[in-house]
Amino acid sequence: MSEATGKKAVLQLDGKEIDLPIYSGTLGPDVIDVKDVLAAGHFTFDPGFVSTAACESKITFIDGGKGVLLHRGYPIDQLATKADYLETCYLLLNGELPTAEQKQEFDAKVRNHTMVHDQVGRFFNGFRRDAHPMAIMCGVVGALSAFYHNGFDVENIDHREITAIRLIAKVPTLAAWTYKYTVGQPFVYPRNDLSYAENFLYMMFATPADRDYKVDPILAKAMDRIFTLHADHEQNASTSTVRLAGSTGANPYACIAAGIAALWGPAHGGANEAVLKMLDEIGAVENVAPFMEKVKTKEVKLMGFGHRVYKNFDPRAKVMKETCDEVLTALGINDPQLALAMELERIALSDEYFIKRNLYPNVDFYSGIILKAIGIPTEMFTVIFALARTVGWISHWLEMHSAPYKIGRPRQLYTGETQRDIQGR
Ligand code: SDX
């Protein structure tokens, strides 16, 4: 629980003074409780929630100035290199890394929920084959709410916890089937003898004609690390969407579908796809300089750069870049887009325009190059992000439901018409 500091901010308003309590967390800035501003007939005003703490949480801490990202206190670079994705899932859900026994039990639980109801497979047929994979994901993940609604009691912790397992387990199956549907190949069912990342890549790339398809362990390890690097990120737009939808008591599968929708935007999770399209458009190193001029005149944004919170390096981008080097070297791939990306980064980090605006590479800048090396098509990049972030979304949903909460209902500054009557009728 946050600590009342005994400190207060004093707001002077219309000749009166309003005491606003200040609370401290364990890390990060103190917060000013502004709810009493309403009693003085005012709202606070913070479009885009630039300086608003919408909730209290123990899951993830970010220090944007220092480029720090902790999940339950553990730095992201340690989790990405010393733990696997399912251990990180367990940590986000339960607050501690699993013991060997707990890991074995958790992995088995997830493995036993990777299948989806056979009717779910029929939803895909309503989409054109060239539908964007994120449009399909919004639909099919939301459709799970139809299969897990009757009898679901959001007040029942057991119902909430099995929902988390089902979503972590089933979203990879639906993500792989989304890809299969768009390339016209038959769905490949999950297997219980493969690890989480292996199972996903197996469902993505195996075909009935290739019964002995084996997932390259280098790719499985890279995929697992990419999942970990995307698992959670505090109160970002899609997580805040899931919390807001969840605050009405809505079905959790529908809430996760809302998170998928929010993530799709190019300003958020859609950036990884946009980075590859941008690199394609630039084409060659000699085109970087003129492209940067278009960025400075604001004709285009440098996708994969900048962040609402990080005004320093995104620690995930550092690990992603190292992984990029490792995977491409291990696979013997000499991808010119990596050289192009590194040249873009070099120029940006030495250019006053970017330095002045604290624009650094974020998690999306290098991820696409690795995903391409793994064989994932560009349009599937944000689906991968949604798959990995499902655990973050559901962890925040669980945390919100584990304590008393109010329905989220922001107000506004109204600048429309004052009251008027319909004339002449
Ligand atoms: C993710 O919130 C999270 O935690 C998200 C995420 C997560 O894990 O959940 O980290 C994942 O979404 C990462 C971000 C991916 N998005 C992109 O890479 C898209 C490109 N980036 C921008 O759209 C932008 O940087 C945002 C949206 C990420 C952040 O925008 P802000 O905080 O609202 O910053 P801003 O728009 O106020 O920018 C400040 C200045 C502006 O210039 P001035 O008006 O001061 O002259 O920086 C400029 C912006 O024009 N700017 C950029 C830029 N990003 C900001 N200029 C060029 N290229 C960019 N990418």
CSV table of C-alpha atoms and ligand atoms in Angstrom, one decimal:
chain,number,residue,atom,x,y,z
A,1,MET,CA,0.0,0.0,0.0
A,2,SER,CA,1.2,3.5,-0.7
A,3,GLU,CA,2.4,5.5,2.3
A,4,ALA,CA,0.8,8.7,3.4
A,5,THR,CA,3.9,10.9,3.7
A,6,GLY,CA,2.1,13.4,6.0
A,7,LYS,CA,3.3,15.9,3.4
A,8,LYS,CA,0.7,17.8,1.4
A,9,ALA,CA,0.4,20.2,-1.5
A,10,VAL,CA,-1.6,23.3,-0.9
A,11,LEU,CA,-3.8,24.5,-3.7
A,12,GLN,CA,-4.9,28.1,-3.4
A,13,LEU,CA,-8.1,28.5,-5.3
A,14,ASP,CA,-10.7,31.4,-5.2
A,15,GLY,CA,-9.2,32.7,-2.0
A,16,LYS,CA,-9.4,29.3,-0.3
A,17,GLU,CA,-6.6,26.7,0.4
A,18,ILE,CA,-7.1,23.1,-0.4
A,19,ASP,CA,-4.8,20.5,1.2
A,20,LEU,CA,-3.9,17.7,-1.2
A,21,PRO,CA,-2.3,14.7,0.5
A,22,ILE,CA,1.0,13.4,-1.0
A,23,TYR,CA,1.7,9.6,-1.1
A,24,SER,CA,5.0,7.8,-1.6
A,25,GLY,CA,5.6,4.5,-3.3
A,26,THR,CA,8.7,2.4,-2.9
A,27,LEU,CA,10.4,3.8,-6.1
A,28,GLY,CA,9.6,6.8,-8.3
A,29,PRO,CA,7.9,10.1,-7.8
A,30,ASP,CA,5.5,10.8,-5.0
A,31,VAL,CA,1.9,11.4,-6.1
A,32,ILE,CA,-0.5,14.2,-5.2
A,33,ASP,CA,-4.0,13.0,-4.4
A,34,VAL,CA,-6.2,15.5,-6.3
A,35,LYS,CA,-9.6,14.0,-5.8
A,36,ASP,CA,-10.6,16.9,-3.5
A,37,VAL,CA,-10.2,19.4,-6.3
A,38,LEU,CA,-13.7,18.4,-7.3
A,39,ALA,CA,-15.1,19.6,-4.0
A,40,ALA,CA,-13.7,23.0,-5.0
A,41,GLY,CA,-15.7,22.8,-8.3
A,42,HIS,CA,-12.7,22.0,-10.5
A,43,PHE,CA,-11.3,19.1,-12.5
A,44,THR,CA,-7.6,18.5,-13.0
A,45,PHE,CA,-6.6,18.6,-16.7
A,46,ASP,CA,-4.0,16.3,-18.2
A,47,PRO,CA,-4.8,15.2,-21.8
A,48,GLY,CA,-2.7,12.1,-22.7
A,49,PHE,CA,-2.1,11.5,-19.0
A,50,VAL,CA,1.4,12.9,-19.2
A,51,SER,CA,1.7,13.4,-15.5
A,52,THR,CA,-1.2,11.3,-14.1
A,53,ALA,CA,-0.8,8.2,-12.0
A,54,ALA,CA,-4.0,6.3,-12.8
A,55,CYS,CA,-3.5,3.6,-10.2
A,56,GLU,CA,-1.2,2.0,-7.7
A,57,SER,CA,0.7,-1.1,-8.8
A,58,LYS,CA,3.5,-3.5,-7.7
A,59,ILE,CA,4.1,-5.2,-11.0
A,60,THR,CA,6.5,-3.0,-13.1
A,61,PHE,CA,8.6,0.1,-12.4
A,62,ILE,CA,10.1,2.3,-15.1
A,63,ASP,CA,12.6,5.1,-14.5
A,64,GLY,CA,12.5,7.0,-17.8
A,65,GLY,CA,15.4,9.3,-17.0
A,66,LYS,CA,17.7,6.4,-16.1
A,67,GLY,CA,16.5,3.9,-18.6
A,68,VAL,CA,15.5,1.4,-15.9
A,69,LEU,CA,12.7,-1.3,-16.3
A,70,LEU,CA,12.0,-3.6,-13.4
A,71,HIS,CA,9.5,-6.4,-13.3
A,72,ARG,CA,8.7,-7.1,-9.6
A,73,GLY,CA,12.1,-5.6,-8.9
A,74,TYR,CA,14.1,-7.6,-11.4
A,75,PRO,CA,15.9,-5.6,-14.2
A,76,ILE,CA,14.7,-6.6,-17.7
A,77,ASP,CA,18.1,-7.4,-19.0
A,78,GLN,CA,18.5,-10.1,-16.2
A,79,LEU,CA,15.1,-11.6,-16.9
A,80,ALA,CA,15.8,-11.6,-20.7
A,81,THR,CA,19.1,-13.4,-20.2
A,82,LYS,CA,18.7,-15.4,-17.0
A,83,ALA,CA,15.0,-16.4,-17.1
A,84,ASP,CA,12.6,-17.6,-19.8
A,85,TYR,CA,9.3,-16.1,-20.8
A,86,LEU,CA,7.1,-18.5,-18.7
A,87,GLU,CA,9.2,-17.8,-15.7
A,88,THR,CA,8.7,-14.1,-16.3
A,89,CYS,CA,4.9,-14.7,-16.7
A,90,TYR,CA,4.9,-16.5,-13.3
A,91,LEU,CA,6.8,-13.6,-11.8
A,92,LEU,CA,4.4,-11.0,-13.2
A,93,LEU,CA,1.4,-13.0,-12.0
A,94,ASN,CA,2.7,-14.0,-8.6
A,95,GLY,CA,5.3,-11.5,-7.6
A,96,GLU,CA,8.2,-14.0,-7.3
A,97,LEU,CA,10.2,-16.1,-9.8
A,98,PRO,CA,9.1,-19.8,-9.6
A,99,THR,CA,11.0,-22.5,-7.8
A,100,ALA,CA,11.9,-25.4,-10.1
A,101,GLU,CA,8.8,-27.3,-8.9
A,102,GLN,CA,6.6,-24.2,-9.4
A,103,LYS,CA,8.0,-23.7,-12.8
A,104,GLN,CA,7.3,-27.3,-13.8
A,105,GLU,CA,3.7,-27.1,-12.5
A,106,PHE,CA,3.1,-23.7,-14.2
A,107,ASP,CA,4.6,-24.8,-17.6
A,108,ALA,CA,2.4,-28.0,-17.4
A,109,LYS,CA,-0.7,-25.9,-16.7
A,110,VAL,CA,0.0,-23.6,-19.6
A,111,ARG,CA,0.7,-26.5,-21.9
A,112,ASN,CA,-2.6,-28.1,-21.0
A,113,HIS,CA,-4.6,-25.1,-22.1
A,114,THR,CA,-3.1,-24.3,-25.5
A,115,MET,CA,-6.0,-25.9,-27.4
A,116,VAL,CA,-9.1,-23.8,-28.2
A,117,HIS,CA,-12.7,-24.8,-28.6
A,118,ASP,CA,-13.1,-26.3,-32.1
A,119,GLN,CA,-15.8,-23.7,-32.9
A,120,VAL,CA,-13.2,-20.9,-32.5
A,121,GLY,CA,-11.5,-22.0,-35.6
A,122,ARG,CA,-14.6,-21.2,-37.6
A,123,PHE,CA,-14.4,-17.5,-36.8
A,124,PHE,CA,-11.4,-17.1,-39.1
A,125,ASN,CA,-13.5,-18.0,-42.2
A,126,GLY,CA,-15.4,-14.7,-41.9
A,127,PHE,CA,-12.2,-12.7,-42.7
A,128,ARG,CA,-10.7,-12.2,-46.1
A,129,ARG,CA,-7.4,-13.9,-46.4
A,130,ASP,CA,-5.7,-10.6,-46.9
A,131,ALA,CA,-7.2,-9.1,-43.7
A,132,HIS,CA,-4.6,-7.5,-41.4
A,133,PRO,CA,-3.6,-10.1,-38.8
A,134,MET,CA,-4.3,-7.6,-35.9
A,135,ALA,CA,-7.9,-7.2,-37.2
A,136,ILE,CA,-8.2,-11.0,-37.0
A,137,MET,CA,-6.7,-11.1,-33.5
A,138,CYS,CA,-9.1,-8.5,-32.2
A,139,GLY,CA,-11.9,-10.7,-33.5
A,140,VAL,CA,-10.9,-14.2,-32.5
A,141,VAL,CA,-9.5,-13.2,-29.0
A,142,GLY,CA,-12.6,-11.3,-28.3
A,143,ALA,CA,-14.6,-14.3,-29.5
A,144,LEU,CA,-13.1,-16.3,-26.6
A,145,SER,CA,-15.4,-14.3,-24.3
A,146,ALA,CA,-18.3,-16.1,-25.8
A,147,PHE,CA,-16.9,-19.4,-24.7
A,148,TYR,CA,-15.9,-18.3,-21.2
A,149,HIS,CA,-18.8,-16.1,-20.1
A,150,ASN,CA,-21.7,-18.2,-18.7
A,151,GLY,CA,-20.8,-19.1,-15.2
A,152,PHE,CA,-17.8,-16.8,-15.1
A,153,ASP,CA,-17.7,-14.8,-11.8
A,154,VAL,CA,-15.2,-12.0,-11.9
A,155,GLU,CA,-15.4,-11.9,-8.0
A,156,ASN,CA,-14.1,-15.5,-7.9
A,157,ILE,CA,-10.3,-15.6,-7.7
A,158,ASP,CA,-10.2,-19.1,-9.1
A,159,HIS,CA,-12.1,-18.0,-12.1
A,160,ARG,CA,-9.7,-15.1,-12.5
A,161,GLU,CA,-6.6,-17.2,-12.2
A,162,ILE,CA,-7.7,-19.9,-14.7
A,163,THR,CA,-8.5,-17.0,-17.1
A,164,ALA,CA,-4.9,-15.9,-16.9
A,165,ILE,CA,-3.6,-19.4,-17.7
A,166,ARG,CA,-6.1,-19.8,-20.6
A,167,LEU,CA,-5.1,-16.5,-22.2
A,168,ILE,CA,-1.3,-17.0,-21.9
A,169,ALA,CA,-1.8,-20.5,-23.3
A,170,LYS,CA,-4.4,-19.9,-26.1
A,171,VAL,CA,-3.2,-16.6,-27.5
A,172,PRO,CA,-0.1,-18.2,-29.2
A,173,THR,CA,-2.4,-20.8,-30.8
A,174,LEU,CA,-4.7,-18.0,-32.2
A,175,ALA,CA,-1.7,-15.9,-33.3
A,176,ALA,CA,-0.2,-18.8,-35.2
A,177,TRP,CA,-3.6,-19.7,-36.7
A,178,THR,CA,-4.0,-16.1,-37.7
A,179,TYR,CA,-0.8,-16.3,-39.7
A,180,LYS,CA,-1.8,-19.7,-41.2
A,181,TYR,CA,-5.2,-18.3,-42.3
A,182,THR,CA,-3.5,-15.4,-44.1
A,183,VAL,CA,-1.2,-17.7,-46.0
A,184,GLY,CA,-3.8,-20.2,-46.8
A,185,GLN,CA,-2.2,-23.1,-44.9
A,186,PRO,CA,-4.1,-25.4,-42.6
A,187,PHE,CA,-4.0,-24.8,-38.9
A,188,VAL,CA,-1.4,-26.7,-37.0
A,189,TYR,CA,-2.4,-27.8,-33.5
A,190,PRO,CA,-0.2,-27.2,-30.4
A,191,ARG,CA,1.9,-30.0,-29.0
A,192,ASN,CA,2.5,-30.8,-25.3
A,193,ASP,CA,6.1,-31.9,-25.9
A,194,LEU,CA,7.4,-28.5,-27.0
A,195,SER,CA,8.4,-25.4,-25.0
A,196,TYR,CA,6.3,-22.3,-25.2
A,197,ALA,CA,8.3,-20.5,-27.9
A,198,GLU,CA,9.0,-23.8,-29.8
A,199,ASN,CA,5.3,-24.6,-29.8
A,200,PHE,CA,4.4,-21.2,-31.2
A,201,LEU,CA,7.0,-21.4,-34.0
A,202,TYR,CA,6.0,-25.0,-34.7
A,203,MET,CA,2.3,-23.9,-35.1
A,204,MET,CA,3.5,-21.0,-37.3
A,205,PHE,CA,5.8,-22.9,-39.7
A,206,ALA,CA,5.1,-26.7,-39.6
A,207,THR,CA,2.8,-28.1,-42.3
A,208,PRO,CA,0.9,-31.4,-42.5
A,209,ALA,CA,3.3,-32.3,-45.4
A,210,ASP,CA,6.3,-31.8,-43.2
A,211,ARG,CA,5.6,-34.1,-40.3
A,212,ASP,CA,9.1,-34.0,-38.9
A,213,TYR,CA,9.4,-30.2,-38.9
A,214,LYS,CA,11.8,-29.2,-36.2
A,215,VAL,CA,12.1,-25.7,-34.7
A,216,ASP,CA,15.6,-24.3,-34.9
A,217,PRO,CA,16.7,-23.9,-31.2
A,218,ILE,CA,18.4,-20.6,-32.0
A,219,LEU,CA,15.1,-19.2,-33.3
A,220,ALA,CA,13.2,-20.6,-30.4
A,221,LYS,CA,15.6,-18.9,-27.9
A,222,ALA,CA,15.4,-15.6,-29.8
A,223,MET,CA,11.6,-15.8,-29.9
A,224,ASP,CA,11.4,-16.6,-26.2
A,225,ARG,CA,13.6,-13.6,-25.4
A,226,ILE,CA,11.5,-11.3,-27.6
A,227,PHE,CA,8.4,-12.5,-25.7
A,228,THR,CA,10.1,-11.6,-22.4
A,229,LEU,CA,11.2,-8.1,-23.6
A,230,HIS,CA,7.5,-7.3,-24.5
A,231,ALA,CA,5.8,-8.9,-21.5
A,232,ASP,CA,4.8,-5.8,-19.6
A,233,HIS,CA,5.5,-2.1,-19.4
A,234,GLU,CA,3.6,-0.4,-16.6
A,235,GLN,CA,0.5,1.7,-17.5
A,236,ASN,CA,1.1,2.0,-21.3
A,237,ALA,CA,-1.9,2.8,-23.5
A,238,SER,CA,-3.0,-0.8,-24.1
A,239,THR,CA,-2.6,-1.8,-20.4
A,240,SER,CA,-4.5,1.3,-19.4
A,241,THR,CA,-7.2,0.2,-21.9
A,242,VAL,CA,-7.4,-3.2,-20.3
A,243,ARG,CA,-7.6,-1.7,-16.8
A,244,LEU,CA,-10.3,0.7,-17.9
A,245,ALA,CA,-12.4,-2.0,-19.6
A,246,GLY,CA,-11.8,-4.3,-16.6
A,247,SER,CA,-13.0,-1.6,-14.2
A,248,THR,CA,-16.6,-2.1,-15.5
A,249,GLY,CA,-16.4,-5.8,-14.6
A,250,ALA,CA,-16.3,-6.7,-18.3
A,251,ASN,CA,-15.4,-10.2,-19.4
A,252,PRO,CA,-11.6,-10.5,-19.3
A,253,TYR,CA,-11.3,-12.0,-22.8
A,254,ALA,CA,-13.1,-8.9,-24.1
A,255,CYS,CA,-10.8,-6.7,-22.1
A,256,ILE,CA,-7.8,-8.3,-23.6
A,257,ALA,CA,-9.3,-7.8,-27.1
A,258,ALA,CA,-9.6,-4.1,-26.2
A,259,GLY,CA,-5.9,-4.1,-25.3
A,260,ILE,CA,-5.1,-5.7,-28.6
A,261,ALA,CA,-7.0,-3.0,-30.4
A,262,ALA,CA,-5.2,-0.2,-28.5
A,263,LEU,CA,-1.8,-1.9,-29.2
A,264,TRP,CA,-2.4,-2.0,-32.9
A,265,GLY,CA,-1.8,1.8,-33.4
A,266,PRO,CA,1.5,2.8,-35.0
A,267,ALA,CA,2.2,5.1,-32.0
A,268,HIS,CA,2.2,2.0,-29.8
A,269,GLY,CA,2.7,-1.6,-30.7
A,270,GLY,CA,2.2,-1.1,-34.4
A,271,ALA,CA,5.5,0.7,-34.5
A,272,ASN,CA,7.5,-2.5,-35.0
A,273,GLU,CA,5.7,-3.1,-38.3
A,274,ALA,CA,6.1,0.6,-39.2
A,275,VAL,CA,9.9,0.4,-38.5
A,276,LEU,CA,10.4,-2.3,-41.2
A,277,LYS,CA,8.2,-0.4,-43.7
A,278,MET,CA,10.3,2.8,-42.9
A,279,LEU,CA,13.6,0.9,-43.5
A,280,ASP,CA,12.2,-0.5,-46.7
A,281,GLU,CA,11.2,3.1,-47.8
A,282,ILE,CA,14.7,4.5,-46.9
A,283,GLY,CA,16.3,1.6,-48.8
A,284,ALA,CA,19.9,2.5,-48.5
A,285,VAL,CA,22.3,4.3,-46.2
A,286,GLU,CA,22.8,7.2,-48.7
A,287,ASN,CA,19.0,8.0,-48.3
A,288,VAL,CA,19.2,8.4,-44.5
A,289,ALA,CA,20.3,12.1,-44.5
A,290,PRO,CA,17.4,13.3,-46.8
A,291,PHE,CA,15.0,11.1,-44.7
A,292,MET,CA,16.2,12.7,-41.5
A,293,GLU,CA,15.4,16.1,-43.0
A,294,LYS,CA,11.8,15.0,-43.6
A,295,VAL,CA,11.7,13.9,-39.9
A,296,LYS,CA,12.9,17.3,-38.8
A,297,THR,CA,10.2,19.1,-40.9
A,298,LYS,CA,7.8,16.7,-39.2
A,299,GLU,CA,6.7,15.2,-42.5
A,300,VAL,CA,7.4,11.8,-41.0
A,301,LYS,CA,8.3,10.3,-37.7
A,302,LEU,CA,11.4,8.2,-37.1
A,303,MET,CA,9.5,5.0,-36.2
A,304,GLY,CA,11.0,3.0,-33.3
A,305,PHE,CA,12.3,6.2,-31.8
A,306,GLY,CA,11.0,8.2,-28.9
A,307,HIS,CA,9.0,7.2,-25.9
A,308,ARG,CA,6.5,8.9,-23.5
A,309,VAL,CA,8.5,7.7,-20.5
A,310,TYR,CA,12.1,6.9,-21.6
A,311,LYS,CA,14.1,10.1,-22.0
A,312,ASN,CA,17.1,7.9,-22.1
A,313,PHE,CA,17.8,4.5,-23.8
A,314,ASP,CA,14.9,2.0,-23.6
A,315,PRO,CA,16.7,-0.9,-21.8
A,316,ARG,CA,14.8,-3.3,-23.9
A,317,ALA,CA,16.2,-1.8,-27.1
A,318,LYS,CA,19.7,-2.5,-25.8
A,319,VAL,CA,19.0,-6.2,-25.2
A,320,MET,CA,17.1,-6.4,-28.5
A,321,LYS,CA,20.1,-5.0,-30.4
A,322,GLU,CA,22.4,-7.5,-28.7
A,323,THR,CA,20.0,-10.3,-29.6
A,324,CYS,CA,19.8,-9.0,-33.1
A,325,ASP,CA,23.6,-9.3,-33.5
A,326,GLU,CA,23.6,-12.8,-31.9
A,327,VAL,CA,20.8,-14.2,-34.0
A,328,LEU,CA,22.0,-12.8,-37.4
A,329,THR,CA,25.5,-14.0,-36.7
A,330,ALA,CA,24.3,-17.5,-35.6
A,331,LEU,CA,22.2,-17.7,-38.7
A,332,GLY,CA,24.9,-16.3,-40.9
A,333,ILE,CA,22.5,-13.6,-42.1
A,334,ASN,CA,23.9,-10.4,-43.3
A,335,ASP,CA,20.8,-8.2,-43.4
A,336,PRO,CA,21.4,-4.8,-45.0
A,337,GLN,CA,18.5,-3.5,-43.0
A,338,LEU,CA,20.5,-4.0,-39.7
A,339,ALA,CA,23.3,-1.9,-41.1
A,340,LEU,CA,20.7,0.7,-42.2
A,341,ALA,CA,19.1,0.7,-38.7
A,342,MET,CA,22.4,1.1,-37.0
A,343,GLU,CA,23.3,4.0,-39.3
A,344,LEU,CA,19.9,5.6,-38.5
A,345,GLU,CA,20.6,5.2,-34.8
A,346,ARG,CA,24.1,6.6,-35.1
A,347,ILE,CA,22.9,9.7,-37.0
A,348,ALA,CA,19.9,10.2,-34.7
A,349,LEU,CA,22.0,9.9,-31.5
A,350,SER,CA,24.5,12.6,-32.7
A,351,ASP,CA,21.9,15.0,-34.1
A,352,GLU,CA,20.8,18.0,-32.0
A,353,TYR,CA,17.1,17.6,-33.1
A,354,PHE,CA,16.9,14.1,-31.5
A,355,ILE,CA,19.2,14.9,-28.6
A,356,LYS,CA,17.1,18.0,-27.7
A,357,ARG,CA,14.0,15.9,-27.7
A,358,ASN,CA,15.5,12.9,-25.9
A,359,LEU,CA,14.6,10.6,-28.7
A,360,TYR,CA,16.3,7.2,-28.4
A,361,PRO,CA,15.6,3.8,-30.0
A,362,ASN,CA,12.7,2.1,-28.2
A,363,VAL,CA,11.7,-1.6,-28.0
A,364,ASP,CA,10.3,-1.5,-31.5
A,365,PHE,CA,13.4,-0.3,-33.3
A,366,TYR,CA,15.4,-3.6,-33.6
A,367,SER,CA,12.7,-6.2,-32.9
A,368,GLY,CA,11.5,-6.3,-36.5
A,369,ILE,CA,14.9,-7.2,-37.8
A,370,ILE,CA,15.0,-10.3,-35.5
A,371,LEU,CA,11.4,-11.2,-36.3
A,372,LYS,CA,12.2,-11.1,-40.0
A,373,ALA,CA,15.3,-13.3,-39.4
A,374,ILE,CA,13.0,-15.8,-37.6
A,375,GLY,CA,10.7,-15.8,-40.7
A,376,ILE,CA,7.8,-13.8,-39.2
A,377,PRO,CA,6.2,-11.6,-41.9
A,378,THR,CA,6.1,-7.8,-41.2
A,379,GLU,CA,2.3,-7.7,-40.8
A,380,MET,CA,2.5,-10.3,-38.0
A,381,PHE,CA,5.0,-8.2,-35.9
A,382,THR,CA,2.3,-6.5,-33.8
A,383,VAL,CA,0.6,-9.8,-33.3
A,384,ILE,CA,3.8,-11.1,-31.7
A,385,PHE,CA,3.8,-8.0,-29.5
A,386,ALA,CA,0.2,-8.7,-28.5
A,387,LEU,CA,1.0,-12.4,-27.8
A,388,ALA,CA,3.9,-11.4,-25.5
A,389,ARG,CA,2.0,-8.6,-23.7
A,390,THR,CA,-1.1,-10.7,-22.9
A,391,VAL,CA,0.6,-11.7,-19.6
A,392,GLY,CA,1.2,-8.0,-18.7
A,393,TRP,CA,-2.4,-7.1,-19.5
A,394,ILE,CA,-3.9,-9.9,-17.5
A,395,SER,CA,-1.5,-9.3,-14.6
A,396,HIS,CA,-2.7,-5.8,-14.3
A,397,TRP,CA,-6.3,-7.0,-14.7
A,398,LEU,CA,-5.8,-9.5,-11.9
A,399,GLU,CA,-4.1,-6.8,-9.7
A,400,MET,CA,-7.0,-4.4,-10.2
A,401,HIS,CA,-9.5,-7.1,-9.2
A,402,SER,CA,-7.5,-8.1,-6.2
A,403,ALA,CA,-8.4,-5.0,-4.3
A,404,PRO,CA,-11.4,-2.6,-4.1
A,405,TYR,CA,-11.6,-0.5,-7.3
A,406,LYS,CA,-13.8,2.1,-8.9
A,407,ILE,CA,-15.1,2.2,-12.4
A,408,GLY,CA,-12.8,4.4,-14.5
A,409,ARG,CA,-14.7,7.5,-15.5
A,410,PRO,CA,-12.6,10.6,-16.5
A,411,ARG,CA,-14.2,14.0,-16.9
A,412,GLN,CA,-13.5,16.8,-19.5
A,413,LEU,CA,-13.0,20.5,-20.1
A,414,TYR,CA,-16.2,21.2,-22.1
A,415,THR,CA,-15.8,23.9,-24.8
A,416,GLY,CA,-19.0,23.2,-26.7
A,417,GLU,CA,-22.3,25.1,-27.1
A,418,THR,CA,-24.0,26.5,-24.0
A,419,GLN,CA,-27.6,25.4,-23.5
A,420,ARG,CA,-29.9,26.7,-26.2
A,421,ASP,CA,-33.5,25.9,-27.4
A,422,ILE,CA,-34.5,24.5,-30.8
A,423,GLN,CA,-36.0,27.3,-32.7
A,424,GLY,CA,-38.8,27.4,-35.3
A,425,ARG,CA,-40.1,23.9,-34.8
B,1,SDX,C1,5.6,1.5,-27.5
B,1,SDX,O1,4.0,3.6,-23.3
B,1,SDX,C2,4.7,2.5,-23.4
B,1,SDX,O2,5.3,2.0,-22.5
B,1,SDX,C3,4.7,1.9,-24.8
B,1,SDX,C4,5.6,0.7,-25.1
B,1,SDX,C5,5.2,-0.5,-24.3
B,1,SDX,O3,6.1,-1.4,-24.1
B,1,SDX,O4,4.0,-0.6,-24.0
B,1,SDX,O5,7.0,1.1,-24.7
B,1,SDX,C6,5.6,0.3,-26.5
B,1,SDX,O6,4.6,1.9,-27.8
B,1,SDX,C7,6.9,2.1,-27.8
B,1,SDX,C8,6.8,3.4,-28.7
B,1,SDX,C9,6.5,2.9,-30.1
B,1,SDX,N1,6.1,4.0,-31.0
B,1,SDX,C10,7.0,4.5,-32.0
B,1,SDX,O7,8.1,4.1,-32.1
B,1,SDX,C11,6.3,5.5,-32.8
B,1,SDX,C12,7.2,6.8,-32.9
B,1,SDX,N2,7.3,7.4,-31.6
B,1,SDX,C13,6.4,8.5,-31.4
B,1,SDX,O8,5.1,8.4,-32.0
B,1,SDX,C14,6.5,9.1,-30.0
B,1,SDX,O9,7.8,9.1,-29.6
B,1,SDX,C15,5.7,8.4,-28.9
B,1,SDX,C16,4.2,8.2,-29.3
B,1,SDX,C17,6.2,7.0,-28.6
B,1,SDX,C18,5.8,9.2,-27.7
B,1,SDX,O10,5.2,10.4,-27.9
B,1,SDX,P1,5.0,11.6,-26.8
B,1,SDX,O11,5.6,11.1,-25.5
B,1,SDX,O12,3.6,12.1,-26.8
B,1,SDX,O13,6.0,12.6,-27.3
B,1,SDX,P2,5.7,13.8,-28.2
B,1,SDX,O14,4.8,13.4,-29.3
B,1,SDX,O15,5.2,14.9,-27.3
B,1,SDX,O16,7.1,14.2,-28.8
B,1,SDX,C19,7.9,15.2,-28.2
B,1,SDX,C20,8.7,15.8,-29.3
B,1,SDX,C21,7.8,16.3,-30.4
B,1,SDX,O17,8.5,17.4,-31.1
B,1,SDX,P3,8.2,18.9,-30.8
B,1,SDX,O18,6.7,19.1,-30.9
B,1,SDX,O19,8.6,19.1,-29.3
B,1,SDX,O20,9.0,19.7,-31.8
B,1,SDX,O21,9.5,14.7,-30.0
B,1,SDX,C22,9.0,14.6,-31.3
B,1,SDX,C23,7.6,15.2,-31.4
B,1,SDX,O22,7.4,15.6,-32.7
B,1,SDX,N3,9.0,13.2,-31.6
B,1,SDX,C24,9.5,12.6,-32.7
B,1,SDX,C25,9.3,11.2,-32.5
B,1,SDX,N4,8.7,11.0,-31.3
B,1,SDX,C26,8.5,12.2,-30.7
B,1,SDX,N5,10.0,13.1,-33.8
B,1,SDX,C27,10.4,12.2,-34.8
B,1,SDX,N6,10.3,10.9,-34.6
B,1,SDX,C28,9.7,10.3,-33.5
B,1,SDX,N7,9.6,9.0,-33.4
